[in-house]
CSV table of N, CA and C in Angstrom, one decimal:
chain,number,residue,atom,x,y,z
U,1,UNK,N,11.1,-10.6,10.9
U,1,UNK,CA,11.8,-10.4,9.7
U,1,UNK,C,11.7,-9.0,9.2
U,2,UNK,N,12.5,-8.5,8.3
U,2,UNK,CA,12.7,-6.7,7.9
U,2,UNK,C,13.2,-7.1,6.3
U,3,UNK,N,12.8,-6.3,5.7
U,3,UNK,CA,13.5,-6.5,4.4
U,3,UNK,C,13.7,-4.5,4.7
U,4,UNK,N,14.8,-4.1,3.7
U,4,UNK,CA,14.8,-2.4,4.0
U,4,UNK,C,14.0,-1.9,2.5
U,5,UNK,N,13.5,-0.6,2.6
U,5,UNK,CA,12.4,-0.3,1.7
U,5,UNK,C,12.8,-0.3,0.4
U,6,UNK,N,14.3,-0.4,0.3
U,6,UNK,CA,15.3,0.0,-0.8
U,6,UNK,C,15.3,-1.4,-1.7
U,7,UNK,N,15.4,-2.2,-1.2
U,7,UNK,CA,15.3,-3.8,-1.7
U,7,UNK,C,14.0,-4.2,-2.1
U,8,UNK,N,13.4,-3.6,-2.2
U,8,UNK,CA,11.8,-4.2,-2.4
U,8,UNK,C,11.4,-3.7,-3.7
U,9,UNK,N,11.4,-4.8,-4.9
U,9,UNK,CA,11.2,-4.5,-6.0
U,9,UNK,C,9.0,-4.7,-6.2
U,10,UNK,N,8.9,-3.7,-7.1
U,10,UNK,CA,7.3,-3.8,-7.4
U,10,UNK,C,7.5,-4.6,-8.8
U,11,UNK,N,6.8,-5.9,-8.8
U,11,UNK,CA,6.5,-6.6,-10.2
U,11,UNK,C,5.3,-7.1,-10.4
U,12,UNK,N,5.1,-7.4,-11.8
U,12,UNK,CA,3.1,-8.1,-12.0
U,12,UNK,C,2.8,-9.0,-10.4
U,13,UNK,N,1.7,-8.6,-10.4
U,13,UNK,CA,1.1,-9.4,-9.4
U,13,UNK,C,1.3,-10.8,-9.4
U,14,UNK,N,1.3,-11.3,-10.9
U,14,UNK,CA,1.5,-12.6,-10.7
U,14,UNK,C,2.8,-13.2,-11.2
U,15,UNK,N,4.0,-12.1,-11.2
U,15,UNK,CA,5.1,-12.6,-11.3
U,15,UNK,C,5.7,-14.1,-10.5
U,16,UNK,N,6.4,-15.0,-11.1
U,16,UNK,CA,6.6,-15.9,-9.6
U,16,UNK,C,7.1,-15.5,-8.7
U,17,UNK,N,6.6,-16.0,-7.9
U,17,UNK,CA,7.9,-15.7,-6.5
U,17,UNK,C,7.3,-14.4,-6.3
U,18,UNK,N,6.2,-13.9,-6.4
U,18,UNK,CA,6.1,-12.4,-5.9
U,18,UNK,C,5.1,-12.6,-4.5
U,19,UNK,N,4.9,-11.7,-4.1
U,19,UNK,CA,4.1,-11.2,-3.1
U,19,UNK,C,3.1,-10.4,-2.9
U,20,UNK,N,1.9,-10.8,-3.3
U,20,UNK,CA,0.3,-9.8,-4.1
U,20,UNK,C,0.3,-9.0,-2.4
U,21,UNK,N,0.6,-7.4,-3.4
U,21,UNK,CA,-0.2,-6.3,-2.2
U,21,UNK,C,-1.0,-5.6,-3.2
U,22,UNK,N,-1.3,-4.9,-2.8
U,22,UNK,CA,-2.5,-3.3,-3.1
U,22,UNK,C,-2.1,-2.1,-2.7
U,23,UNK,N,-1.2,-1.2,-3.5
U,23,UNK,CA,-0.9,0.1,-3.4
U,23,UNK,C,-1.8,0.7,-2.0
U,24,UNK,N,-1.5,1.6,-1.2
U,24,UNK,CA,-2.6,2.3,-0.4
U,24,UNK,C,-1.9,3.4,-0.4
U,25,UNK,N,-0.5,4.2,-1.0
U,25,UNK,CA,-0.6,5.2,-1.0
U,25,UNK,C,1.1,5.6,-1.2
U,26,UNK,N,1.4,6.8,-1.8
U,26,UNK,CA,2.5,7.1,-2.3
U,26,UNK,C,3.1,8.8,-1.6
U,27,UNK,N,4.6,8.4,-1.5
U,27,UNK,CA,4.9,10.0,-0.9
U,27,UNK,C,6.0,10.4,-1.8
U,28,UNK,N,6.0,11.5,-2.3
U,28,UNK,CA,7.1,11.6,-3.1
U,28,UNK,C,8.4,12.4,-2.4
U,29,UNK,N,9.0,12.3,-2.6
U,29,UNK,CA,10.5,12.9,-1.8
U,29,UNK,C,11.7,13.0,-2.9
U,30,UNK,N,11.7,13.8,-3.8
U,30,UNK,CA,12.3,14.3,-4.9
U,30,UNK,C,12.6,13.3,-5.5
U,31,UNK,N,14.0,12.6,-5.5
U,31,UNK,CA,14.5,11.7,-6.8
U,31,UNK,C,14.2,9.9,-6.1
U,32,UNK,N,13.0,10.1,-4.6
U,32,UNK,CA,12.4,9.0,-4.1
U,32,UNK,C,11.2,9.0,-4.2
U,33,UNK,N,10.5,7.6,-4.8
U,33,UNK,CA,9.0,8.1,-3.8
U,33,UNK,C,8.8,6.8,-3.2
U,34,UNK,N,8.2,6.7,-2.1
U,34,UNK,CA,8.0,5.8,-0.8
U,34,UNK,C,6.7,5.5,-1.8
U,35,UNK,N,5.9,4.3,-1.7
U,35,UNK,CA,5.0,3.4,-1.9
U,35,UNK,C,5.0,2.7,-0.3
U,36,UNK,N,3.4,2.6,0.1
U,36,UNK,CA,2.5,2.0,1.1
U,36,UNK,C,2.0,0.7,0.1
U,37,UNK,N,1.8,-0.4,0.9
U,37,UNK,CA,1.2,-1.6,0.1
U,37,UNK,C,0.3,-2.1,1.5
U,38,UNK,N,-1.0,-3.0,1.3
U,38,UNK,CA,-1.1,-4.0,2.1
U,38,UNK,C,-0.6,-5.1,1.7
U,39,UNK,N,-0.7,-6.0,2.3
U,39,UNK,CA,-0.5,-7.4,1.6
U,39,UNK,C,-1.9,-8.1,2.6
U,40,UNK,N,-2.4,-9.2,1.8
U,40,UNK,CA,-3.4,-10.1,2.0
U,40,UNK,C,-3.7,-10.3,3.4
U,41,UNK,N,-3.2,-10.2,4.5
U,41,UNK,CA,-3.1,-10.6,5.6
U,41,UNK,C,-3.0,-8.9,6.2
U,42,UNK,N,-3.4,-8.3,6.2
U,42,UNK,CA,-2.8,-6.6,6.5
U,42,UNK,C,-1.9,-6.3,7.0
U,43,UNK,N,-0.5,-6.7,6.7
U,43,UNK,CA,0.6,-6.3,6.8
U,43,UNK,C,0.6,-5.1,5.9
U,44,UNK,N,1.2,-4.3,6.7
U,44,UNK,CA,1.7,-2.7,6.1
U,44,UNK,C,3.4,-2.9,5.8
U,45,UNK,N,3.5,-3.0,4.2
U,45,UNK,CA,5.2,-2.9,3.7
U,45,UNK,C,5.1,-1.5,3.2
U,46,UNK,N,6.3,-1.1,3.2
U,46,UNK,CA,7.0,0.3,2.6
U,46,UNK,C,8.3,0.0,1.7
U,47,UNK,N,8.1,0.8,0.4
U,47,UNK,CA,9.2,0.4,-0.6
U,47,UNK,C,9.4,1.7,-1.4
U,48,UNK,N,10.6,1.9,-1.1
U,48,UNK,CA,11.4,3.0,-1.3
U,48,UNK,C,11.9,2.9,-3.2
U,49,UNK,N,11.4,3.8,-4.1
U,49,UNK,CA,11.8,3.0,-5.3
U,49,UNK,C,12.2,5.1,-6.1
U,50,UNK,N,13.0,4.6,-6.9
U,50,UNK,CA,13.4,5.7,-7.5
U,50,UNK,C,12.4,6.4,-8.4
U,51,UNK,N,12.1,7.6,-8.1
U,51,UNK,CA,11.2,8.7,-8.6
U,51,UNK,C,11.1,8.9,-9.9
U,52,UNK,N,10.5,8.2,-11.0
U,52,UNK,CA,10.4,8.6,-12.5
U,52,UNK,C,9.7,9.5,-12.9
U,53,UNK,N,10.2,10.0,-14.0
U,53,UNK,CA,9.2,11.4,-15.0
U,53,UNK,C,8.4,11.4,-14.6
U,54,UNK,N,7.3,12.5,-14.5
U,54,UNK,CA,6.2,12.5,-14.8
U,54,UNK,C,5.4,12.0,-15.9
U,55,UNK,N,4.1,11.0,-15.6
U,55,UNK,CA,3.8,10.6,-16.4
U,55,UNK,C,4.1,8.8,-16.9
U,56,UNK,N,5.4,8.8,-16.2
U,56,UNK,CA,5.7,7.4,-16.9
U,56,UNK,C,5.4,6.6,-15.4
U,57,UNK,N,4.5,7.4,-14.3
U,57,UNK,CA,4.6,6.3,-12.9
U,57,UNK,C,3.2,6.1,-13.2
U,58,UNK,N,2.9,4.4,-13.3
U,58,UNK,CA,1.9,3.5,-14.1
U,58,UNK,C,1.2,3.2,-12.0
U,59,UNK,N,1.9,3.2,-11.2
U,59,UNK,CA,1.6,3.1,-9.9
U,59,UNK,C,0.7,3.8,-9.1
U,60,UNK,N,-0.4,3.2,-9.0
U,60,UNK,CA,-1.4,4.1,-8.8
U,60,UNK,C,-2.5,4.0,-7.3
U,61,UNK,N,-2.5,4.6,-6.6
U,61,UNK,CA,-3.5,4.0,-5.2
U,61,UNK,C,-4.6,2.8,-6.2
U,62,UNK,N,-4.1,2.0,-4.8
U,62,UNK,CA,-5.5,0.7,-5.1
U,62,UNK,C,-4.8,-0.4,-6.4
U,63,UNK,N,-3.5,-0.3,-7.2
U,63,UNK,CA,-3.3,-0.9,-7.6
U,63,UNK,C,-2.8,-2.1,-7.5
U,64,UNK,N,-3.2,-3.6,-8.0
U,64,UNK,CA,-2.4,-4.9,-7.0
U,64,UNK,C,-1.5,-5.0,-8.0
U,65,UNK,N,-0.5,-5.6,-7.3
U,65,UNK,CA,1.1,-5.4,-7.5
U,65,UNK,C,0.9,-6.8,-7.0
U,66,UNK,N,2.6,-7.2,-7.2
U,66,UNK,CA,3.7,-7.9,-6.4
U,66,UNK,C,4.8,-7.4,-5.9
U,67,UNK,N,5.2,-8.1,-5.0
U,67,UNK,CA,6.7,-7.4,-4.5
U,67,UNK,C,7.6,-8.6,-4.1
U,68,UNK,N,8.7,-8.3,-4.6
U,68,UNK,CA,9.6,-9.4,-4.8
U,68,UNK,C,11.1,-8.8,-4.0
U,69,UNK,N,12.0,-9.8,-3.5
U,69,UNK,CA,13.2,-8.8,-2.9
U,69,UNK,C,14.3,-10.3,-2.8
U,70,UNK,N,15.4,-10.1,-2.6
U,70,UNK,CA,16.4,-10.9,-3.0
U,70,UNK,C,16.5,-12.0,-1.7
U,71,UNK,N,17.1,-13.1,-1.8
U,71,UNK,CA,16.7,-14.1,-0.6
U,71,UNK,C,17.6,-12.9,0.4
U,72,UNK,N,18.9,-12.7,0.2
U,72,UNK,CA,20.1,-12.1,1.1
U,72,UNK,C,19.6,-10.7,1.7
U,73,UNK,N,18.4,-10.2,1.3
U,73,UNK,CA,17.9,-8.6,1.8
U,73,UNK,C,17.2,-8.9,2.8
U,74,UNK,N,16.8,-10.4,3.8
U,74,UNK,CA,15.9,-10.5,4.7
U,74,UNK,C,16.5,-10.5,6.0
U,75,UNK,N,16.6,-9.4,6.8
U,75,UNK,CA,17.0,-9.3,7.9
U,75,UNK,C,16.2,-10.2,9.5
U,76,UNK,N,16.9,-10.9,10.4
U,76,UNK,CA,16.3,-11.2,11.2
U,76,UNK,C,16.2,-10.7,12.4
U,77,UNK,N,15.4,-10.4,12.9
U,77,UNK,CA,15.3,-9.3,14.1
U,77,UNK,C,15.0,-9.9,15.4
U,78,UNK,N,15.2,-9.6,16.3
U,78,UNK,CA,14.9,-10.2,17.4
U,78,UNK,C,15.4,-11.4,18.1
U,79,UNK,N,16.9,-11.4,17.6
U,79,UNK,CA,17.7,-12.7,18.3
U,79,UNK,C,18.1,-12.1,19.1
């Protein structure tokens, strides 16, 4: 399964329906920044989210999150 990095919203950890990772690291790329997560099981997700002010990014290495994404964003791979 693939979800693309663009569809992958960050919400409370204990949002329903979410998906508890732990930040492990951020890259900024001007009006993007890429976010690293593990999730529980060490899967490595990547989520592509739009680059805010300085200051107002609350996302921080080591932070646990949720990540939530729409049923229609899940791609199946491998048929």
């Amino acid at each position: 399964l693939a979800v693309r990095p663009e569809q992958i919203r960050v919400v409370a950890g204990n949002a329903p329906g979410a998906i508890a990772a732990r930040i492990t690291g951020k890259v900024y790329f001007g009006t993007d920044t890429h976010y690293h997560f593990a999730l529980a099981d060490g899967t490595e997700v990547v989520a592509r989210l739009q680059s805010r002010a300085q200051g107002e990014d609350d996302l921080s290495k080591g932070a646990e999150v949720g990540l939530q994404f729409e049923d229609n964003a899940v791609q199946v791979l491998g048929l």
